[in-house]
Amino acid sequence: MRYGVVEELAVEVMAQLPSDEARWEVMALVDVARMDPQAWPDVRDPGSVEEIREAFGRRCWIQYMPHAGAIEVRDIGWAG
């Protein structure tokens, strides 16, 4: 995937989204997060070494880890 690695859970969630519009909205959010991953809040647990961040769209959110020039999508949420 051009945006980076998508974990198995995120792939499963993408497949379960209700429409192409929903998938497009999530992918648009992934693109925004990839362009500036540090702009979103770091939500790692105290003591964790993984830099986990969350980005929020109008009806969706993603949890991801930034990597050099890409992001690793860990989870996707949909509220639409």
CSV table of C-alpha atoms in Angstrom, one decimal:
chain,number,residue,atom,x,y,z
A,1,MET,CA,0.0,0.0,0.0
A,2,ARG,CA,1.3,3.4,-0.9
A,3,TYR,CA,0.6,4.9,2.5
A,4,GLY,CA,2.6,2.4,4.5
A,5,VAL,CA,1.9,-0.9,6.2
A,6,VAL,CA,-1.7,-1.7,7.1
A,7,GLU,CA,-2.0,-4.2,9.9
A,8,GLU,CA,-4.3,-7.2,9.5
A,9,LEU,CA,-7.0,-5.7,11.9
A,10,ALA,CA,-7.1,-2.5,9.9
A,11,VAL,CA,-7.5,-4.4,6.6
A,12,GLU,CA,-10.4,-6.4,8.1
A,13,VAL,CA,-12.1,-3.2,9.3
A,14,MET,CA,-11.7,-1.5,5.9
A,15,ALA,CA,-13.4,-4.5,4.3
A,16,GLN,CA,-16.3,-4.1,6.7
A,17,LEU,CA,-17.0,-0.4,6.1
A,18,PRO,CA,-20.5,0.1,4.7
A,19,SER,CA,-19.7,1.8,1.4
A,20,ASP,CA,-17.1,3.0,-1.0
A,21,GLU,CA,-17.7,6.5,0.4
A,22,ALA,CA,-16.7,5.3,3.8
A,23,ARG,CA,-13.5,3.7,2.5
A,24,TRP,CA,-12.7,6.9,0.6
A,25,GLU,CA,-13.1,9.0,3.8
A,26,VAL,CA,-10.8,6.7,5.7
A,27,MET,CA,-8.2,6.7,3.0
A,28,ALA,CA,-8.4,10.5,2.8
A,29,LEU,CA,-7.7,10.6,6.5
A,30,VAL,CA,-4.8,8.2,6.1
A,31,ASP,CA,-3.3,10.5,3.5
A,32,VAL,CA,-3.7,13.6,5.7
A,33,ALA,CA,-2.0,11.8,8.6
A,34,ARG,CA,0.8,10.5,6.3
A,35,MET,CA,1.5,14.1,5.2
A,36,ASP,CA,2.0,15.4,8.7
A,37,PRO,CA,2.0,12.5,11.3
A,38,GLN,CA,3.3,14.6,14.1
A,39,ALA,CA,0.2,17.0,13.9
A,40,TRP,CA,-2.0,14.4,15.7
A,41,PRO,CA,-2.0,13.5,19.4
A,42,ASP,CA,0.4,10.9,20.7
A,43,VAL,CA,-1.7,8.4,22.7
A,44,ARG,CA,0.8,5.8,23.8
A,45,ASP,CA,0.5,4.3,27.2
A,46,PRO,CA,3.0,5.6,29.8
A,47,GLY,CA,6.2,3.6,29.5
A,48,SER,CA,5.5,2.4,26.0
A,49,VAL,CA,8.2,2.8,23.4
A,50,GLU,CA,5.8,2.7,20.4
A,51,GLU,CA,4.8,6.1,19.1
A,52,ILE,CA,1.1,5.6,18.6
A,53,ARG,CA,-1.0,8.5,17.3
A,54,GLU,CA,-4.7,9.0,16.5
A,55,ALA,CA,-6.1,11.1,13.7
A,56,PHE,CA,-9.8,12.1,13.4
A,57,GLY,CA,-12.0,12.7,10.4
A,58,ARG,CA,-15.7,13.7,10.2
A,59,ARG,CA,-17.0,10.2,10.7
A,60,CYS,CA,-13.8,8.1,11.2
A,61,TRP,CA,-10.6,7.8,13.1
A,62,ILE,CA,-7.3,5.9,12.7
A,63,GLN,CA,-4.7,4.8,15.1
A,64,TYR,CA,-1.2,4.7,13.5
A,65,MET,CA,2.5,4.7,14.0
A,66,PRO,CA,4.7,7.0,12.0
A,67,HIS,CA,7.7,5.5,10.1
A,68,ALA,CA,10.1,7.3,7.8
A,69,GLY,CA,7.9,8.8,5.1
A,70,ALA,CA,4.9,6.4,5.8
A,71,ILE,CA,2.5,5.4,8.5
A,72,GLU,CA,1.5,2.0,9.8
A,73,VAL,CA,-2.2,1.9,10.3
A,74,ARG,CA,-3.0,-0.1,13.4
A,75,ASP,CA,-6.8,0.4,13.7
A,76,ILE,CA,-9.7,2.1,12.1
A,77,GLY,CA,-12.9,3.4,13.6
A,78,TRP,CA,-16.1,4.4,11.8
A,79,ALA,CA,-19.0,6.3,13.4
A,80,GLY,CA,-21.0,6.9,10.2
